Amino acid sequence: EPEVTQTPSHQVTQMGQEVILRCVPISNHLYFYWYRQILGQKVEFLVSFYNNEISEKSEIFDDQFSVERPDGSNFTLKIRSTKLEDSAMYFCASSPGLPQHFGDGTRLSIL
Amino acid sequence: GIQVEQSPPDLILQEGANSTLRCNFSDSVNNLQWFHQNPWGQLINLFYIPSGTKQNGRLSATTVATERYSLLYISSSQTTDSGVYFCAVTGGFNYGQNFVFGPGTRLSVLP
């Protein structure tokens, strides 16, 4: 069964550095999402992407965040200048419409 | 936005016992999925169930959309069932297609 693939599985970064989280969605899917889960808390929506543009974003998704689909297969989340509070698990998801399929997540640790 | 509640927040079971987890939501939904988050943080999709009943082995789920709730049944629980169970919904036309997650039910199955 096709899967959503995320890399790296764990990223450790110094505060203030830029980080790029990568996702390869399922190939025939059209909708792409990023979610975040701070340790011990619930999963929160960050942004959705459709037809090469952002379709929705949450209040969390401020100017330090950006998303890109640089080619036909990858979907990336960039955090420009990381803060301690960006430490979390980041999940990518894709869907043909419904349902959503999630990757295994990238655990981001900011030092 | 749409609100999602889950109960109970914590549940401790002896191996072999049965349990029912509940998800309530505040408005009509066009997607509802149940996830199991394992100790490694992965979100495992259990059911895509905006309405009706589905079964998969020892697990089954029922969503009564008109009454705005969903139930997840776990029978003959095993220690590997431990983890956090999340319900996630997307709203109808007036809402975006991003998931709103509930706060989760933390299940511990003791040997």
GROMACS .gro file of C-alpha atoms in nm:
model
  222
    1GLU     CA    1   0.000   0.000   0.000
    2PRO     CA    2   0.142   0.345  -0.088
    3GLU     CA    3   0.267   0.551   0.204
    4VAL     CA    4   0.346   0.910   0.288
    5THR     CA    5   0.719   0.932   0.357
    6GLN     CA    6   0.878   1.194   0.582
    7THR     CA    7   1.246   1.275   0.627
    8PRO     CA    8   1.433   1.307   0.850
    9SER     CA    9   1.272   1.110   1.130
   10HIS     CA   10   1.451   1.324   1.389
   11GLN     CA   11   1.609   1.668   1.342
   12VAL     CA   12   1.810   1.853   1.604
   13THR     CA   13   1.875   2.220   1.532
   14GLN     CA   14   2.014   2.522   1.714
   15MET     CA   15   1.770   2.801   1.792
   16GLY     CA   16   1.767   3.062   1.519
   17GLN     CA   17   1.865   2.821   1.244
   18GLU     CA   18   1.652   2.739   0.941
   19VAL     CA   19   1.512   2.390   0.906
   20ILE     CA   20   1.341   2.214   0.615
   21LEU     CA   21   1.119   1.915   0.675
   22ARG     CA   22   1.051   1.694   0.377
   23CYS     CA   23   0.755   1.485   0.274
   24VAL     CA   24   0.680   1.264  -0.024
   25PRO     CA   25   0.301   1.237  -0.051
   26ILE     CA   26   0.121   0.948  -0.217
   27SER     CA   27   0.164   0.997  -0.589
   28ASN     CA   28  -0.193   1.051  -0.712
   29HIS     CA   29  -0.302   1.266  -0.418
   30LEU     CA   30  -0.398   1.629  -0.471
   31TYR     CA   31  -0.427   1.773  -0.120
   32PHE     CA   32  -0.134   1.812   0.116
   33TYR     CA   33  -0.121   1.909   0.482
   34TRP     CA   34   0.118   1.981   0.765
   35TYR     CA   35   0.022   1.927   1.128
   36ARG     CA   36   0.216   1.980   1.449
   37GLN     CA   37   0.206   1.804   1.786
   38ILE     CA   38   0.385   1.954   2.082
   39LEU     CA   39   0.489   1.681   2.327
   40GLY     CA   40   0.194   1.560   2.534
   41GLN     CA   41  -0.059   1.772   2.348
   42LYS     CA   42  -0.308   1.716   2.069
   43VAL     CA   43  -0.232   1.738   1.699
   44GLU     CA   44  -0.285   2.084   1.549
   45PHE     CA   45  -0.337   2.189   1.188
   46LEU     CA   46  -0.075   2.417   1.033
   47VAL     CA   47  -0.143   2.447   0.661
   48SER     CA   48  -0.308   2.284   0.363
   49PHE     CA   49  -0.192   2.301   0.002
   50TYR     CA   50  -0.383   2.239  -0.318
   51ASN     CA   51  -0.318   2.322  -0.680
   52ASN     CA   52   0.026   2.466  -0.600
   53GLU     CA   53  -0.093   2.715  -0.345
   54ILE     CA   54  -0.189   2.740   0.019
   55SER     CA   55  -0.561   2.672   0.059
   56GLU     CA   56  -0.587   2.721   0.436
   57LYS     CA   57  -0.358   2.805   0.723
   58SER     CA   58  -0.395   2.828   1.098
   59GLU     CA   59  -0.290   3.105   1.333
   60ILE     CA   60   0.020   2.902   1.416
   61PHE     CA   61   0.140   2.927   1.055
   62ASP     CA   62   0.298   3.272   1.079
   63ASP     CA   63   0.564   3.439   0.864
   64GLN     CA   64   0.842   3.213   0.986
   65PHE     CA   65   0.677   2.916   0.815
   66SER     CA   66   0.655   2.843   0.444
   67VAL     CA   67   0.559   2.546   0.231
   68GLU     CA   68   0.665   2.448  -0.115
   69ARG     CA   69   0.612   2.175  -0.367
   70PRO     CA   70   0.941   2.215  -0.554
   71ASP     CA   71   0.881   1.926  -0.793
   72GLY     CA   72   0.612   1.669  -0.867
   73SER     CA   73   0.687   1.453  -0.567
   74ASN     CA   74   0.816   1.651  -0.268
   75PHE     CA   75   0.628   1.875  -0.027
   76THR     CA   76   0.839   2.075   0.217
   77LEU     CA   77   0.784   2.278   0.533
   78LYS     CA   78   1.046   2.544   0.607
   79ILE     CA   79   1.087   2.715   0.941
   80ARG     CA   80   1.303   3.021   0.885
   81SER     CA   81   1.439   3.107   1.229
   82THR     CA   82   1.358   2.835   1.477
   83LYS     CA   83   1.249   2.903   1.834
   84LEU     CA   84   1.250   2.674   2.134
   85GLU     CA   85   0.871   2.647   2.112
   86ASP     CA   86   0.896   2.499   1.762
   87SER     CA   87   1.012   2.174   1.920
   88ALA     CA   88   0.741   1.927   1.826
   89MET     CA   89   0.647   1.635   1.607
   90TYR     CA   90   0.554   1.750   1.257
   91PHE     CA   91   0.323   1.532   1.048
   92CYS     CA   92   0.266   1.551   0.675
   93ALA     CA   93  -0.057   1.416   0.528
   94SER     CA   94  -0.196   1.378   0.180
   95SER     CA   95  -0.533   1.284   0.038
   96PRO     CA   96  -0.715   1.239  -0.292
   97GLY     CA   97  -1.001   1.420  -0.118
   98LEU     CA   98  -1.083   1.183   0.165
   99PRO     CA   99  -0.947   1.019   0.376
  100GLN     CA  100  -0.616   1.173   0.483
  101HIS     CA  101  -0.304   0.957   0.496
  102PHE     CA  102  -0.036   1.050   0.747
  103GLY     CA  103   0.338   1.004   0.744
  104ASP     CA  104   0.534   0.880   1.044
  105GLY     CA  105   0.635   1.232   1.143
  106THR     CA  106   0.957   1.427   1.196
  107ARG     CA  107   1.055   1.493   1.555
  108LEU     CA  108   1.211   1.843   1.565
  109SER     CA  109   1.421   1.933   1.867
  110ILE     CA  110   1.539   2.292   1.904
  111LEU     CA  111   1.836   2.350   2.135
  112GLY     CA  112  -1.464   2.633   1.461
  113ILE     CA  113  -1.573   2.278   1.518
  114GLN     CA  114  -1.506   2.136   1.865
  115VAL     CA  115  -1.405   1.776   1.937
  116GLU     CA  116  -1.416   1.610   2.277
  117GLN     CA  117  -1.301   1.262   2.373
  118SER     CA  118  -1.373   1.052   2.676
  119PRO     CA  119  -1.240   0.913   2.893
  120PRO     CA  120  -0.908   1.104   2.898
  121ASP     CA  121  -0.729   0.807   3.051
  122LEU     CA  122  -0.812   0.439   3.065
  123ILE     CA  123  -0.629   0.151   3.231
  124LEU     CA  124  -0.727  -0.203   3.139
  125GLN     CA  125  -0.616  -0.552   3.218
  126GLU     CA  126  -0.514  -0.752   2.913
  127GLY     CA  127  -0.817  -0.927   2.767
  128ALA     CA  128  -1.069  -0.663   2.873
  129ASN     CA  129  -1.297  -0.471   2.638
  130SER     CA  130  -1.333  -0.094   2.616
  131THR     CA  131  -1.529   0.181   2.446
  132LEU     CA  132  -1.383   0.519   2.360
  133ARG     CA  133  -1.609   0.809   2.271
  134CYS     CA  134  -1.570   1.112   2.044
  135ASN     CA  135  -1.824   1.397   2.044
  136PHE     CA  136  -1.820   1.677   1.790
  137SER     CA  137  -2.005   2.006   1.783
  138ASP     CA  138  -2.126   2.024   1.421
  139SER     CA  139  -2.186   1.810   1.114
  140VAL     CA  140  -1.877   1.649   0.967
  141ASN     CA  141  -1.782   1.512   0.628
  142ASN     CA  142  -1.484   1.314   0.751
  143LEU     CA  143  -1.402   1.136   1.072
  144GLN     CA  144  -1.097   0.921   1.130
  145TRP     CA  145  -0.971   0.733   1.434
  146PHE     CA  146  -0.596   0.712   1.491
  147HIS     CA  147  -0.375   0.520   1.729
  148GLN     CA  148  -0.055   0.699   1.827
  149ASN     CA  149   0.200   0.438   1.927
  150PRO     CA  150   0.487   0.488   2.173
  151TRP     CA  151   0.715   0.595   1.886
  152GLY     CA  152   0.478   0.879   1.800
  153GLN     CA  153   0.346   0.738   1.475
  154LEU     CA  154  -0.018   0.807   1.390
  155ILE     CA  155  -0.173   0.484   1.270
  156ASN     CA  156  -0.500   0.526   1.084
  157LEU     CA  157  -0.759   0.286   1.227
  158PHE     CA  158  -1.082   0.385   1.058
  159TYR     CA  159  -1.219   0.632   0.807
  160ILE     CA  160  -1.578   0.647   0.929
  161PRO     CA  161  -1.787   0.961   0.868
  162SER     CA  162  -2.097   0.748   0.928
  163GLY     CA  163  -2.200   0.388   0.989
  164THR     CA  164  -2.012   0.097   1.138
  165LYS     CA  165  -1.687  -0.073   1.042
  166GLN     CA  166  -1.491  -0.360   1.187
  167ASN     CA  167  -1.127  -0.455   1.157
  168GLY     CA  168  -1.027  -0.755   1.365
  169ARG     CA  169  -1.063  -0.675   1.735
  170LEU     CA  170  -1.148  -0.313   1.662
  171SER     CA  171  -1.474  -0.168   1.545
  172ALA     CA  172  -1.611   0.184   1.515
  173THR     CA  173  -1.953   0.340   1.485
  174THR     CA  174  -2.035   0.698   1.391
  175VAL     CA  175  -2.384   0.839   1.440
  176ALA     CA  176  -2.347   1.158   1.243
  177THR     CA  177  -2.696   1.290   1.321
  178GLU     CA  178  -2.618   1.272   1.695
  179ARG     CA  179  -2.260   1.395   1.653
  180TYR     CA  180  -2.064   1.118   1.812
  181SER     CA  181  -1.843   0.826   1.727
  182LEU     CA  182  -1.741   0.522   1.931
  183LEU     CA  183  -1.433   0.304   1.904
  184TYR     CA  184  -1.460  -0.045   2.049
  185ILE     CA  185  -1.154  -0.246   2.144
  186SER     CA  186  -1.220  -0.608   2.234
  187SER     CA  187  -0.982  -0.854   2.400
  188SER     CA  188  -0.726  -0.579   2.453
  189GLN     CA  189  -0.354  -0.653   2.422
  190THR     CA  190  -0.054  -0.467   2.561
  191THR     CA  191   0.026  -0.351   2.207
  192ASP     CA  192  -0.303  -0.158   2.209
  193SER     CA  193  -0.149   0.085   2.457
  194GLY     CA  194  -0.102   0.441   2.338
  195VAL     CA  195  -0.316   0.742   2.265
  196TYR     CA  196  -0.630   0.721   2.053
  197PHE     CA  197  -0.730   1.031   1.862
  198CYS     CA  198  -1.050   1.114   1.685
  199ALA     CA  199  -1.018   1.374   1.407
  200VAL     CA  200  -1.290   1.541   1.203
  201THR     CA  201  -1.330   1.777   0.912
  202GLY     CA  202  -1.637   1.993   0.908
  203GLY     CA  203  -1.894   2.049   0.639
  204PHE     CA  204  -1.917   2.322   0.379
  205ASN     CA  205  -1.864   2.608   0.624
  206TYR     CA  206  -1.537   2.465   0.748
  207GLY     CA  207  -1.206   2.393   0.587
  208GLN     CA  208  -1.089   2.045   0.496
  209ASN     CA  209  -0.819   2.038   0.760
  210PHE     CA  210  -0.857   1.800   1.051
  211VAL     CA  211  -0.955   1.913   1.398
  212PHE     CA  212  -0.820   1.659   1.643
  213GLY     CA  213  -0.967   1.571   1.978
  214PRO     CA  214  -0.747   1.572   2.290
  215GLY     CA  215  -0.712   1.194   2.281
  216THR     CA  216  -0.772   0.900   2.515
  217ARG     CA  217  -0.458   0.754   2.670
  218LEU     CA  218  -0.498   0.376   2.699
  219SER     CA  219  -0.272   0.159   2.910
  220VAL     CA  220  -0.318  -0.218   2.884
  221LEU     CA  221  -0.150  -0.408   3.165
  222PRO     CA  222  -0.026  -0.767   3.129
   0.00000   0.00000   0.00000
